[in-house]
Short mmCIF file of C-alpha atoms and ligand atoms in Angstrom, two decimals:
data_model
loop_
_atom_site.label_atom_id
_atom_site.label_comp_id
_atom_site.label_asym_id
_atom_site.label_seq_id
_atom_site.Cartn_x
_atom_site.Cartn_y
_atom_site.Cartn_z
CA MET A 12 137.62 188.97 30.55
CA LYS A 13 136.28 185.48 30.80
CA VAL A 14 138.10 183.41 33.46
CA PRO A 15 139.43 180.09 32.03
CA PHE A 16 137.39 177.15 33.26
CA PHE A 17 140.24 175.76 35.38
CA PHE A 18 140.23 178.91 37.55
CA ASN A 19 136.62 178.25 38.31
CA THR A 20 136.10 177.50 42.03
CA LYS A 21 134.18 174.30 41.26
CA ALA A 22 136.94 173.07 38.92
CA VAL A 23 139.60 173.80 41.58
CA ALA A 24 137.55 172.08 44.30
CA GLY A 25 137.08 169.11 41.95
CA ALA A 26 140.82 168.93 41.21
CA VAL A 27 141.70 169.13 44.92
CA GLY A 28 139.11 166.43 45.65
CA ALA A 29 140.59 164.26 42.89
CA ILE A 30 144.12 164.69 44.29
CA ILE A 31 142.99 163.81 47.82
CA LEU A 32 140.95 160.87 46.56
CA SER A 33 143.74 159.49 44.39
CA THR A 34 146.33 159.92 47.19
CA ALA A 35 144.04 158.20 49.67
CA THR A 36 143.22 155.39 47.20
CA LEU A 37 146.87 154.90 46.30
CA SER A 38 147.85 154.83 49.97
CA TYR A 39 145.09 152.38 50.79
CA LEU A 40 145.98 150.06 47.89
CA THR A 41 149.69 150.18 48.78
CA TYR A 42 148.86 149.30 52.36
CA ARG A 43 146.53 146.49 51.30
CA TYR A 44 149.18 145.18 48.94
CA THR A 45 151.75 145.17 51.76
CA VAL A 46 149.47 143.35 54.14
CA GLY A 47 148.54 140.90 51.34
CA ARG A 48 152.20 140.29 50.62
CA GLU A 49 152.85 139.67 54.31
CA ASN A 50 150.05 137.09 54.40
CA LEU A 51 151.42 135.49 51.26
CA VAL A 52 154.87 135.24 52.81
CA GLU A 53 153.29 133.74 55.91
CA THR A 54 151.15 131.27 53.96
CA SER A 55 154.00 130.13 51.75
CA LEU A 56 156.25 129.74 54.79
CA VAL A 57 153.64 127.62 56.55
CA GLN A 58 153.08 125.60 53.37
CA SER A 59 156.80 124.99 52.92
CA ILE A 60 157.08 123.75 56.54
CA ILE A 61 154.12 121.41 56.02
CA ASN A 62 155.71 120.05 52.84
CA LEU A 63 159.04 119.62 54.55
CA GLY A 64 157.50 117.67 57.45
CA LYS A 65 155.57 115.44 55.09
CA GLN A 66 158.60 114.84 52.91
CA LYS A 67 160.76 113.86 55.88
CA VAL A 68 158.14 111.54 57.38
CA ASP A 69 157.60 109.89 53.97
CA ARG A 70 161.31 109.35 53.52
CA ILE A 71 161.77 107.80 56.99
CA GLU A 72 158.74 105.55 56.50
CA GLN A 73 160.02 104.51 53.11
CA ARG A 74 163.37 103.55 54.61
CA ILE A 75 161.67 101.36 57.21
CA ILE A 76 159.36 99.76 54.69
CA ASP A 77 162.33 99.03 52.41
CA ASN A 78 164.08 97.53 55.43
CA ASP A 79 161.06 95.35 56.12
CA ARG A 80 161.03 94.11 52.55
CA ILE A 81 164.67 93.10 52.77
CA LEU A 82 164.09 91.36 56.10
CA SER A 83 161.08 89.53 54.78
CA ASP A 84 163.01 88.43 51.70
CA MET A 85 165.89 87.16 53.82
CA VAL A 86 163.69 84.75 55.74
CA ASP A 87 162.80 81.31 54.50
CA VAL A 88 160.61 79.34 56.93
CA ASN A 89 160.86 76.01 55.12
CA GLU A 90 164.21 74.87 56.44
CA PRO A 91 164.48 75.39 60.22
CA SER A 92 168.05 74.13 60.11
CA LYS A 93 169.07 77.28 58.26
CA TRP A 94 167.36 79.65 60.72
CA PRO A 95 170.39 80.19 63.00
CA ALA A 96 172.57 81.24 60.02
CA MET A 97 169.71 83.38 58.69
CA VAL A 98 169.27 85.14 62.04
CA ASP A 99 173.01 85.73 62.31
CA ALA A 100 173.11 87.25 58.86
CA ILE A 101 170.14 89.50 59.68
CA LYS A 102 171.67 90.71 62.96
CA LYS A 103 174.96 91.44 61.27
CA ALA A 104 173.43 93.34 58.38
CA GLU A 105 172.76 97.09 58.82
CA LEU A 106 169.07 96.45 59.33
CA ASN A 107 168.60 97.72 62.92
CA VAL A 108 167.51 94.31 64.17
CA ASP A 109 168.23 93.20 67.77
CA GLU A 110 166.31 89.94 67.92
CA VAL A 111 164.51 87.64 65.47
CA TYR A 112 161.80 85.26 66.66
CA PHE A 113 160.03 82.53 64.69
CA LEU A 114 156.68 81.87 66.32
CA ARG A 115 153.70 79.70 65.92
CA PRO A 116 150.84 82.16 66.09
CA VAL A 117 149.13 80.47 69.03
CA SER A 118 152.17 79.29 70.95
CA ASN A 119 153.58 80.90 74.06
CA TYR A 120 157.16 79.95 73.22
CA PRO A 121 159.29 80.66 70.18
CA LEU A 122 160.05 78.08 67.55
CA TYR A 123 163.37 79.73 67.21
CA PRO A 124 165.44 80.52 69.11
CA PRO A 125 164.36 77.60 71.28
CA TYR A 126 163.30 78.71 74.70
CA SER A 127 166.17 78.39 77.16
CA TYR A 128 167.54 79.85 80.32
CA GLU A 129 169.73 82.29 78.30
CA ILE A 130 166.96 83.79 76.26
CA ARG A 131 164.36 83.87 78.97
CA ASN A 132 164.97 87.57 79.86
CA HIS A 133 164.95 88.78 76.28
CA TRP A 134 161.96 86.63 75.45
CA GLY A 135 160.11 87.85 78.52
CA ALA A 136 160.73 91.47 77.61
CA PHE A 137 159.70 90.79 74.03
CA ARG A 138 156.46 89.05 75.06
CA ASN A 139 155.61 91.94 77.37
CA SER A 140 155.22 94.14 74.34
CA PHE A 141 154.44 91.68 71.62
CA ASN A 142 151.63 89.20 72.15
CA PRO A 143 150.59 87.37 68.98
CA ARG A 144 147.19 86.79 70.54
CA ASP A 145 146.58 90.56 70.43
CA LEU A 146 147.14 90.61 66.68
CA ASP A 147 144.30 89.94 64.32
CA LEU A 148 146.15 87.00 62.73
CA ASP A 149 143.24 85.92 60.57
CA ARG A 150 143.38 89.17 58.73
CA LEU A 151 147.15 89.07 58.12
CA THR A 152 148.19 88.40 54.56
CA VAL A 153 151.13 86.12 54.01
CA ASN A 154 154.42 87.94 53.24
CA GLN A 155 153.01 91.31 54.08
CA THR A 156 155.06 93.22 56.65
CA HIS A 157 153.56 95.03 59.63
CA HIS A 158 154.76 97.07 62.56
CA LEU A 159 154.16 97.16 66.21
CA HIS A 160 155.09 100.35 68.03
CA LYS A 161 154.55 100.66 71.76
CA GLU A 162 155.45 103.05 74.48
CA ARG A 163 156.29 101.69 77.84
CA PRO A 164 157.03 103.70 80.95
CA ASP A 165 160.79 103.15 80.65
CA ASN A 166 161.39 102.33 77.01
CA TYR A 167 160.02 102.22 73.51
CA PHE A 168 159.27 99.04 71.64
CA PHE A 169 159.38 98.80 67.91
CA ALA A 170 159.01 95.59 65.92
CA SER A 171 158.30 94.46 62.38
CA TYR A 172 156.54 91.19 61.73
CA VAL A 173 155.53 89.12 58.77
CA LEU A 174 153.36 86.03 58.42
CA LYS A 175 155.06 83.29 56.40
CA GLU A 176 153.77 80.00 55.13
CA THR A 177 155.77 76.77 54.69
CA HIS A 178 155.33 74.51 51.68
CA SER A 179 153.22 72.29 53.88
CA GLY A 180 150.91 75.22 54.66
CA GLU A 181 152.04 75.87 58.22
CA LYS A 182 151.85 79.53 59.25
CA ILE A 183 154.89 80.97 61.00
CA LEU A 184 155.09 84.46 62.34
CA VAL A 185 158.56 86.01 62.02
CA CYS A 186 159.21 89.01 64.32
CA PHE A 187 162.09 91.43 64.17
CA GLN A 188 162.67 93.43 67.31
CA MET A 189 164.28 96.67 66.25
CA ASN A 190 167.16 98.38 68.00
CA PHE A 191 166.11 101.67 69.62
CA GLU A 192 169.49 103.47 69.26
CA LYS A 193 169.71 102.51 65.61
CA THR A 194 166.18 103.74 65.08
CA ILE A 195 167.17 107.11 66.56
CA GLU A 196 170.21 107.10 64.28
CA LEU A 197 167.88 106.58 61.35
CA LEU A 198 165.85 109.59 62.45
CA ASP A 199 169.00 111.61 62.93
CA LYS A 200 170.35 110.69 59.49
CA ASN A 201 167.17 111.90 57.85
CA LEU A 202 166.51 114.97 59.95
CA ARG A 203 170.04 116.30 60.55
CA ASP A 204 170.10 118.49 57.44
CA LEU A 205 167.11 120.48 58.79
CA VAL A 206 168.80 121.39 62.06
CA PRO A 207 170.69 124.55 60.86
CA SER A 208 167.44 126.23 59.77
CA TYR A 209 164.82 124.54 61.95
CA TYR A 210 164.19 123.32 65.46
CA VAL A 211 163.44 119.62 64.85
CA SER A 212 162.23 117.13 67.36
CA VAL A 213 160.44 113.78 67.57
CA VAL A 214 158.22 113.33 70.62
CA ASP A 215 155.94 110.62 71.94
CA PHE A 216 152.29 111.15 72.80
CA GLU A 217 153.21 112.36 76.25
CA ASN A 218 155.44 114.96 74.72
CA ASN A 219 158.67 113.30 75.86
CA GLY A 220 161.53 114.06 73.52
CA VAL A 221 162.57 110.91 71.62
CA TYR A 222 164.86 112.76 69.29
CA ASN A 223 165.92 116.22 70.63
CA GLN A 224 163.97 118.25 73.18
CA PRO A 225 160.23 118.80 72.65
CA ILE A 226 159.32 122.11 71.00
CA SER A 227 156.70 124.53 72.32
CA ARG A 228 153.53 124.09 70.33
CA SER A 229 152.57 127.77 70.68
CA GLY A 230 154.98 129.14 68.02
CA LYS A 231 153.30 130.73 65.03
CA TYR A 232 155.05 128.52 62.48
CA TYR A 233 155.02 125.36 64.60
CA HIS A 234 154.11 122.31 62.59
CA GLU A 235 153.79 118.63 63.54
CA THR A 236 153.42 115.54 61.40
CA ARG A 237 152.58 112.00 62.42
CA PHE A 238 154.25 108.85 61.06
CA PRO A 239 151.22 107.10 59.58
CA SER A 240 152.28 103.43 59.58
CA THR A 241 155.66 102.93 61.24
CA PHE A 242 156.43 105.09 64.31
CA TYR A 243 152.76 105.78 64.69
CA LYS A 244 153.17 106.67 68.36
CA TRP A 245 155.63 109.44 67.59
CA ILE A 246 155.25 112.94 66.22
CA LEU A 247 157.70 114.97 64.17
CA GLN A 248 157.84 118.66 65.25
CA ILE A 249 159.34 121.46 63.14
CA VAL A 250 159.68 125.23 63.72
CA PRO A 251 161.87 127.54 61.61
CA ARG A 252 164.73 128.94 63.69
CA ASN A 253 164.70 132.47 62.27
CA TYR A 254 160.96 132.98 62.05
CA THR A 255 161.14 135.86 64.51
CA ASP A 256 163.64 137.53 62.12
CA ILE A 257 161.30 136.92 59.20
CA GLU A 258 158.41 138.35 61.18
CA ARG A 259 160.50 141.30 62.33
CA ASN A 260 161.56 142.01 58.73
CA VAL A 261 157.98 141.86 57.56
CA ARG A 262 156.88 144.10 60.44
CA ASN A 263 159.67 146.60 59.68
CA GLN A 264 158.74 146.62 56.02
CA ARG A 265 155.15 147.36 56.94
CA ARG A 266 156.28 150.21 59.22
CA VAL A 267 158.50 151.72 56.50
CA ILE A 268 155.66 151.58 53.98
CA LEU A 269 153.23 153.05 56.49
CA PHE A 270 155.70 155.83 57.23
CA PHE A 271 156.06 156.67 53.53
CA ILE A 272 152.29 156.56 53.04
CA ILE A 273 151.80 159.01 55.91
CA LEU A 274 154.68 161.17 54.66
CA SER A 275 153.33 161.31 51.10
CA MET A 276 149.83 162.11 52.39
CA PHE A 277 151.26 164.78 54.64
CA LEU A 278 153.25 166.28 51.73
CA THR A 279 150.20 166.19 49.47
CA PHE A 280 148.08 167.97 52.07
CA LEU A 281 150.89 170.43 52.80
CA SER A 282 151.27 171.20 49.08
CA LEU A 283 147.52 171.66 48.77
CA ALA A 284 147.53 173.98 51.78
CA ILE A 285 150.41 176.01 50.27
CA ILE A 286 148.63 176.18 46.89
CA TYR A 287 145.45 177.22 48.65
CA ALA A 288 147.25 179.91 50.68
CA ALA A 289 149.03 181.19 47.55
CA GLY A 290 145.71 181.30 45.68
CA ARG A 291 144.08 183.16 48.53
CA ARG A 292 146.92 185.64 48.71
CA GLU A 293 146.69 186.12 44.94
CA ARG A 294 142.95 186.77 45.19
CA GLN A 295 143.47 189.19 48.09
CA LEU A 296 146.14 191.05 46.13
CA ARG A 297 143.87 191.25 43.09
CA GLN A 298 141.10 192.61 45.31
CA LEU A 299 143.46 195.12 46.91
CA LYS A 300 144.64 196.31 43.50
CA GLU A 301 141.07 196.71 42.31
CA ASP A 302 140.27 198.70 45.47
CA PHE A 303 143.41 200.74 44.93
CA ILE A 304 142.39 201.72 41.39
CA GLY A 305 138.94 202.66 42.65
CA ASN A 306 140.38 204.68 45.54
CA VAL A 307 142.96 206.48 43.40
CA SER A 308 140.39 207.39 40.73
CA HIS A 309 138.12 208.66 43.46
CA GLU A 310 140.93 210.68 45.04
CA LEU A 311 141.83 212.26 41.72
CA LYS A 312 138.23 212.88 40.78
CA THR A 313 137.31 214.86 43.91
CA PRO A 314 139.90 217.64 43.60
CA LEU A 315 139.46 217.65 39.83
CA SER A 316 135.71 218.30 40.08
CA LEU A 317 136.31 221.07 42.65
CA ILE A 318 138.90 222.69 40.40
CA ARG A 319 136.52 222.45 37.43
CA MET A 320 133.59 223.82 39.36
CA PHE A 321 135.38 226.84 40.85
CA SER A 322 137.36 227.63 37.70
CA GLU A 323 134.08 227.57 35.70
CA ILE A 324 132.49 229.99 38.16
CA LEU A 325 135.51 232.26 37.91
CA VAL A 326 135.66 232.02 34.10
CA THR A 327 132.03 233.04 33.70
CA GLY A 328 132.81 236.16 35.80
CA ARG A 329 129.82 235.61 38.01
CA VAL A 330 131.79 236.28 41.18
CA LYS A 331 131.71 239.92 41.94
CA SER A 332 133.44 240.10 45.31
CA GLU A 333 137.22 240.11 45.23
CA GLN A 334 137.33 238.26 48.56
CA THR A 335 135.20 235.39 47.24
CA ARG A 336 137.29 235.30 44.09
CA GLN A 337 140.44 234.99 46.21
CA GLU A 338 138.81 232.29 48.23
CA TYR A 339 137.98 230.32 45.06
CA PHE A 340 141.51 230.76 43.76
CA GLY A 341 142.72 229.44 47.09
CA ILE A 342 140.49 226.36 46.75
CA ILE A 343 141.75 225.71 43.21
CA HIS A 344 145.32 226.13 44.42
CA ASN A 345 144.86 223.76 47.37
CA GLU A 346 143.06 221.13 45.36
CA SER A 347 145.68 221.17 42.60
CA ASP A 348 148.31 220.92 45.33
CA ARG A 349 146.53 217.88 46.76
CA MET A 350 146.34 216.31 43.29
CA SER A 351 150.00 216.93 42.62
CA ARG A 352 150.96 215.36 45.97
CA LEU A 353 148.81 212.36 45.20
CA ILE A 354 150.37 212.01 41.79
CA SER A 355 153.92 212.30 43.14
CA ASN A 356 153.01 209.70 45.79
CA LEU A 357 151.83 207.42 43.00
CA LEU A 358 154.98 208.07 40.98
CA ASP A 359 157.12 207.36 44.04
CA PHE A 360 155.17 204.19 44.59
CA ALA A 361 155.77 203.17 40.97
CA GLY A 362 159.47 204.01 41.46
CA LEU A 363 159.45 201.96 44.64
CA GLU A 364 158.05 199.03 42.64
CA ARG A 365 160.91 199.44 40.17
CA GLU A 366 163.36 199.93 43.08
CA GLU A 367 164.38 203.38 41.82
CA PHE A 368 162.96 205.40 44.65
CA GLY A 369 164.80 206.89 47.63
CA LYS A 370 168.38 206.30 46.66
CA HIS A 371 169.66 209.84 46.20
CA PHE A 372 171.49 210.11 49.47
CA GLU A 373 173.16 213.28 50.59
CA LYS A 374 174.17 214.99 53.79
CA THR A 375 170.85 216.05 55.26
CA ASN A 376 169.74 217.85 58.37
CA ILE A 377 166.44 216.20 59.10
CA SER A 378 165.37 218.87 61.66
CA GLN A 379 165.78 221.65 59.15
CA LEU A 380 164.19 219.59 56.38
CA ILE A 381 161.08 218.86 58.45
CA ALA A 382 160.84 222.41 59.79
CA LYS A 383 160.80 223.63 56.19
CA GLU A 384 158.19 221.08 55.14
CA LEU A 385 156.04 221.96 58.15
CA GLU A 386 156.13 225.65 57.23
CA ALA A 387 154.74 224.73 53.82
CA TYR A 388 151.82 222.77 55.33
CA ARG A 389 151.25 224.71 58.56
CA TYR A 390 148.91 227.24 56.99
CA GLN A 391 146.83 224.54 55.28
CA ILE A 392 146.61 222.45 58.44
CA GLN A 393 145.63 225.32 60.66
CA LYS A 394 143.13 226.49 58.09
CA ASP A 395 141.49 223.05 58.31
CA GLY A 396 141.00 223.82 62.02
CA PHE A 397 143.94 221.79 63.42
CA GLN A 398 146.18 222.76 66.27
CA LEU A 399 149.76 221.88 65.47
CA SER A 400 152.28 221.51 68.26
CA THR A 401 155.92 220.86 67.42
CA SER A 402 158.93 219.84 69.42
CA ILE A 403 162.03 219.85 67.25
CA ASP A 404 165.47 219.24 68.70
CA SER A 405 167.69 221.74 66.90
CA ASN A 406 170.87 219.85 67.84
CA ILE A 407 170.09 216.90 65.61
CA PRO A 408 173.26 216.11 63.66
CA ASP A 409 173.43 215.80 59.89
CA THR A 410 173.03 212.32 58.45
CA LEU A 411 173.18 210.76 55.04
CA ALA A 412 169.63 210.53 53.71
CA ASP A 413 167.47 211.05 50.65
CA PRO A 414 165.73 214.35 51.58
CA ASN A 415 162.90 213.92 49.05
CA ALA A 416 162.15 210.44 50.33
CA ILE A 417 162.23 211.59 53.99
CA ALA A 418 159.96 214.52 53.13
CA MET A 419 157.52 212.19 51.36
CA ALA A 420 157.53 209.73 54.28
CA PHE A 421 156.90 212.56 56.73
CA PHE A 422 154.16 214.02 54.57
CA ASN A 423 152.38 210.64 54.45
CA LEU A 424 152.40 210.43 58.26
CA LEU A 425 151.22 214.00 58.61
CA ASP A 426 148.53 213.58 55.94
CA ASN A 427 147.26 210.41 57.68
CA SER A 428 147.02 212.16 61.04
CA VAL A 429 144.96 214.92 59.38
CA LYS A 430 142.73 212.38 57.59
CA TYR A 431 142.15 210.05 60.55
CA SER A 432 141.84 212.64 63.36
CA GLY A 433 138.07 212.82 63.30
CA ASP A 434 136.86 215.59 65.63
CA GLN A 435 140.07 215.71 67.69
CA LYS A 436 141.78 218.30 65.56
CA GLN A 437 145.16 218.26 67.16
CA ILE A 438 148.50 217.08 65.76
CA GLY A 439 151.90 216.82 67.40
CA VAL A 440 155.22 216.60 65.55
CA LYS A 441 158.36 215.74 67.45
CA ILE A 442 161.96 215.23 66.37
CA ALA A 443 164.37 213.84 68.94
CA GLN A 444 167.63 211.96 69.05
CA ALA A 445 167.96 208.65 70.92
CA ASN A 446 170.41 205.75 70.78
CA GLY A 447 172.14 206.92 67.61
CA CYS A 448 168.84 207.42 65.78
CA ILE A 449 166.65 210.31 64.80
CA ASP A 450 163.05 209.72 65.84
CA LEU A 451 160.52 211.66 63.81
CA SER A 452 157.08 211.22 65.40
CA VAL A 453 153.66 212.38 64.31
CA THR A 454 150.85 212.08 66.87
CA ASP A 455 147.12 212.48 66.53
CA TRP A 456 144.22 211.89 68.93
CA GLY A 457 141.91 210.49 66.26
CA ILE A 458 140.22 207.16 65.42
CA GLY A 459 143.27 204.98 66.16
CA ILE A 460 144.06 201.49 64.87
CA PRO A 461 143.32 198.10 66.50
CA ALA A 462 146.43 196.11 67.49
CA SER A 463 145.50 193.30 65.08
CA GLU A 464 146.07 195.71 62.15
CA HIS A 465 149.34 197.28 63.31
CA GLN A 466 151.35 195.06 60.95
CA LYS A 467 148.91 194.96 58.05
CA ILE A 468 148.68 198.74 57.57
CA PHE A 469 152.23 198.71 56.17
CA GLU A 470 151.26 196.29 53.40
CA LYS A 471 150.70 197.67 49.92
CA PHE A 472 147.11 198.78 49.20
CA TYR A 473 145.94 197.80 52.70
CA ARG A 474 143.31 200.01 54.34
CA CYS A 475 141.74 199.29 57.73
CA ASP A 476 138.49 197.46 57.44
CA ASN A 477 136.10 199.83 59.19
CA ALA A 478 133.35 202.19 58.13
CA ALA A 479 135.10 205.35 59.40
CA VAL A 480 138.16 204.62 57.23
CA LYS A 481 136.10 203.74 54.16
CA LYS A 482 134.56 207.24 54.25
CA ILE A 483 137.98 208.89 54.17
CA ARG A 484 139.88 209.28 50.90
CA GLY A 485 142.98 207.08 50.60
CA SER A 486 144.78 204.61 48.38
CA GLY A 487 146.58 202.34 50.90
CA ILE A 488 150.09 203.06 49.65
CA GLY A 489 151.25 205.92 51.97
CA LEU A 490 152.51 203.76 54.87
CA SER A 491 154.10 201.18 52.58
CA ILE A 492 156.14 204.03 51.02
CA THR A 493 157.04 205.35 54.48
CA LYS A 494 158.15 201.90 55.64
CA HIS A 495 160.19 201.45 52.48
CA VAL A 496 161.90 204.83 53.01
CA ALA A 497 162.75 203.86 56.61
CA GLU A 498 164.23 200.54 55.50
CA LEU A 499 166.27 202.19 52.75
CA HIS A 500 167.86 204.30 55.47
CA GLY A 501 168.44 201.25 57.67
CA GLY A 502 165.63 202.33 60.01
CA GLU A 503 162.02 201.39 60.80
CA VAL A 504 158.54 202.75 61.36
CA LEU A 505 156.98 202.22 64.80
CA VAL A 506 153.30 202.46 65.52
CA ASP A 507 151.65 203.08 68.86
CA SER A 508 147.91 203.27 68.48
CA GLU A 509 144.65 202.41 70.16
CA PRO A 510 141.16 202.67 68.68
CA GLY A 511 139.43 205.88 69.84
CA LYS A 512 142.55 207.23 71.51
CA GLY A 513 144.79 208.18 68.59
CA SER A 514 148.07 207.14 67.03
CA THR A 515 151.74 207.95 67.10
CA PHE A 516 153.84 206.91 64.10
CA THR A 517 157.60 207.20 64.52
CA LEU A 518 160.00 207.18 61.60
CA ARG A 519 163.31 206.04 63.09
CA ILE A 520 166.40 206.85 61.01
CA PRO A 521 169.88 205.83 62.21
CA ILE A 522 172.45 208.61 62.12
CA ARG A 523 175.08 207.62 59.59
CA GLN A 524 178.19 209.15 58.14
CA ALA A 525 179.23 208.76 54.51
CA PRO A 526 181.56 205.70 54.76
CA ASP A 527 179.03 203.94 56.94
CA LEU A 528 176.39 204.23 54.33
CA ALA A 529 178.71 203.31 51.49
CA ASN A 530 179.44 200.05 53.30
CA ASN A 531 175.81 199.33 53.68
CA GLU A 532 174.84 200.00 50.10
P1 ADP B 25 145.67 205.52 53.05
O1 ADP B 25 145.82 206.13 51.76
O2 ADP B 25 144.48 204.60 53.17
O3 ADP B 25 145.74 206.47 54.19
P2 ADP B 25 148.10 204.44 54.19
O4 ADP B 25 149.02 203.39 53.70
O5 ADP B 25 148.69 205.76 54.47
O6 ADP B 25 146.89 204.51 53.19
O7 ADP B 25 147.45 203.89 55.53
C1 ADP B 25 146.95 202.58 55.57
C2 ADP B 25 145.80 202.50 56.56
O8 ADP B 25 146.28 202.67 57.88
C3 ADP B 25 144.77 203.57 56.39
O9 ADP B 25 143.82 203.20 55.42
C4 ADP B 25 144.15 203.67 57.79
O10 ADP B 25 143.18 202.66 57.94
C5 ADP B 25 145.33 203.34 58.69
N1 ADP B 25 145.97 204.55 59.24
C6 ADP B 25 147.11 205.12 58.81
N2 ADP B 25 147.42 206.19 59.58
C7 ADP B 25 146.45 206.29 60.52
C8 ADP B 25 146.21 207.18 61.61
N3 ADP B 25 147.03 208.21 61.89
N4 ADP B 25 145.11 206.98 62.38
C9 ADP B 25 144.28 205.93 62.12
N5 ADP B 25 144.46 205.07 61.08
C10 ADP B 25 145.52 205.24 60.30
#
């Protein structure tokens, strides 16, 4: 029969390769996707912080620039008599202004308020930070507002100034010294809404906290933005508060995905290994069955050819001597006996497959049963040149058992010891009682069995893998029947064997009374 292409070894290897490749590819892509997603989360988080910083700085700057515009619009330099009222109005308005000075660009003293003993401290402090001579006045455009931001060891200085021109063309510089607390309030008003989700701080160039404590610059999501034209000596710092949680979540997600990737790969490989083992077992079984058919045919053929040969000789009447004739009849008888035992073994095996075998329990005396069986075989065994020694305990009690099954199991052990004895033609049969069981042992001093095969020999169709065994007729089902019989009786088969030294097989049957057995069935 032609094997379908998908049973072909190459096709199977290809399919296994495809499964491994697709699992590995899928796992790799999933992992790449996860890492990619993590990076995306990270990038978008960083981007959103950058945007937030920029947005806040823009808004604060815009507020100050708007303020400047209002201040500039409130000032009219043409009528000095109105300056006091103007300054009052400016100071009272919510425009963060502490002092207003009207200056001539080159003068050391203010035009307004006029220099006096009262203003000398304020003016002095103002001039310390604001010196018109330091400004590039020629490049100032009239009515355009500017800022001066300075850091001093003990305070910050922040001023807006605008160059104005009178109708007569005189240039007057108007300076607004801003209030530091109100400036911080302005920052607070604009940054407060970030505080629940972010650490927010404004620091100077020496990293002193102007608004809140300075933030460590080493954080992964740390971002800083400068104020481009107003508080240009300050820096806005932002770090998300829960970024460690975000990172932990991302890390956990990656671990979970990695775990599932490894698990799915493990399961795939495990499934492949199971499929492979099942396939191997299937192939082995097929091989064993093929061997079995070969062995059985061979076993049947040998006695059949002998029977044919000797019966033909007898039929032709060529044998003159009565003794030789008897001898030939004996051979025919023995060989047909051997065939019939083989056939009943096969039938029992078939029954065992259909679970019909060995269930006809009755009160049995195993000692008597075996003694009877031995009598039937003794002549044959001794004729084959074997010495048979027996030790049968006659006090063995009756037990519930299937006598045919026990006889078959015993025969298989006995037949094996004859077959595998080699030149050591000696067999021992012993029946004893121990620990509530009947031990039926058959011993030979033949080829023996390596320890590695002690379990396997009880498998169906199994024959030891050595040249000596291959030469001996056999089908590999005898011990599996014997084991099955033992188990049906709640017992077991023990093997004690060493290569070159011989073997002892013990069929151990528990002694049971009728109700006992009924319970068990
Ligand atoms: P078989 O028909 O091959 O004898 P069995 O099931 O009875 O089948 O035995 C299985 C295998 O166990 C045998 O092929 C043989 O290799 C090994 N074996 C069984 N009995 C003996 C023994 N007494 N001495 C050595 N080998 C044995």
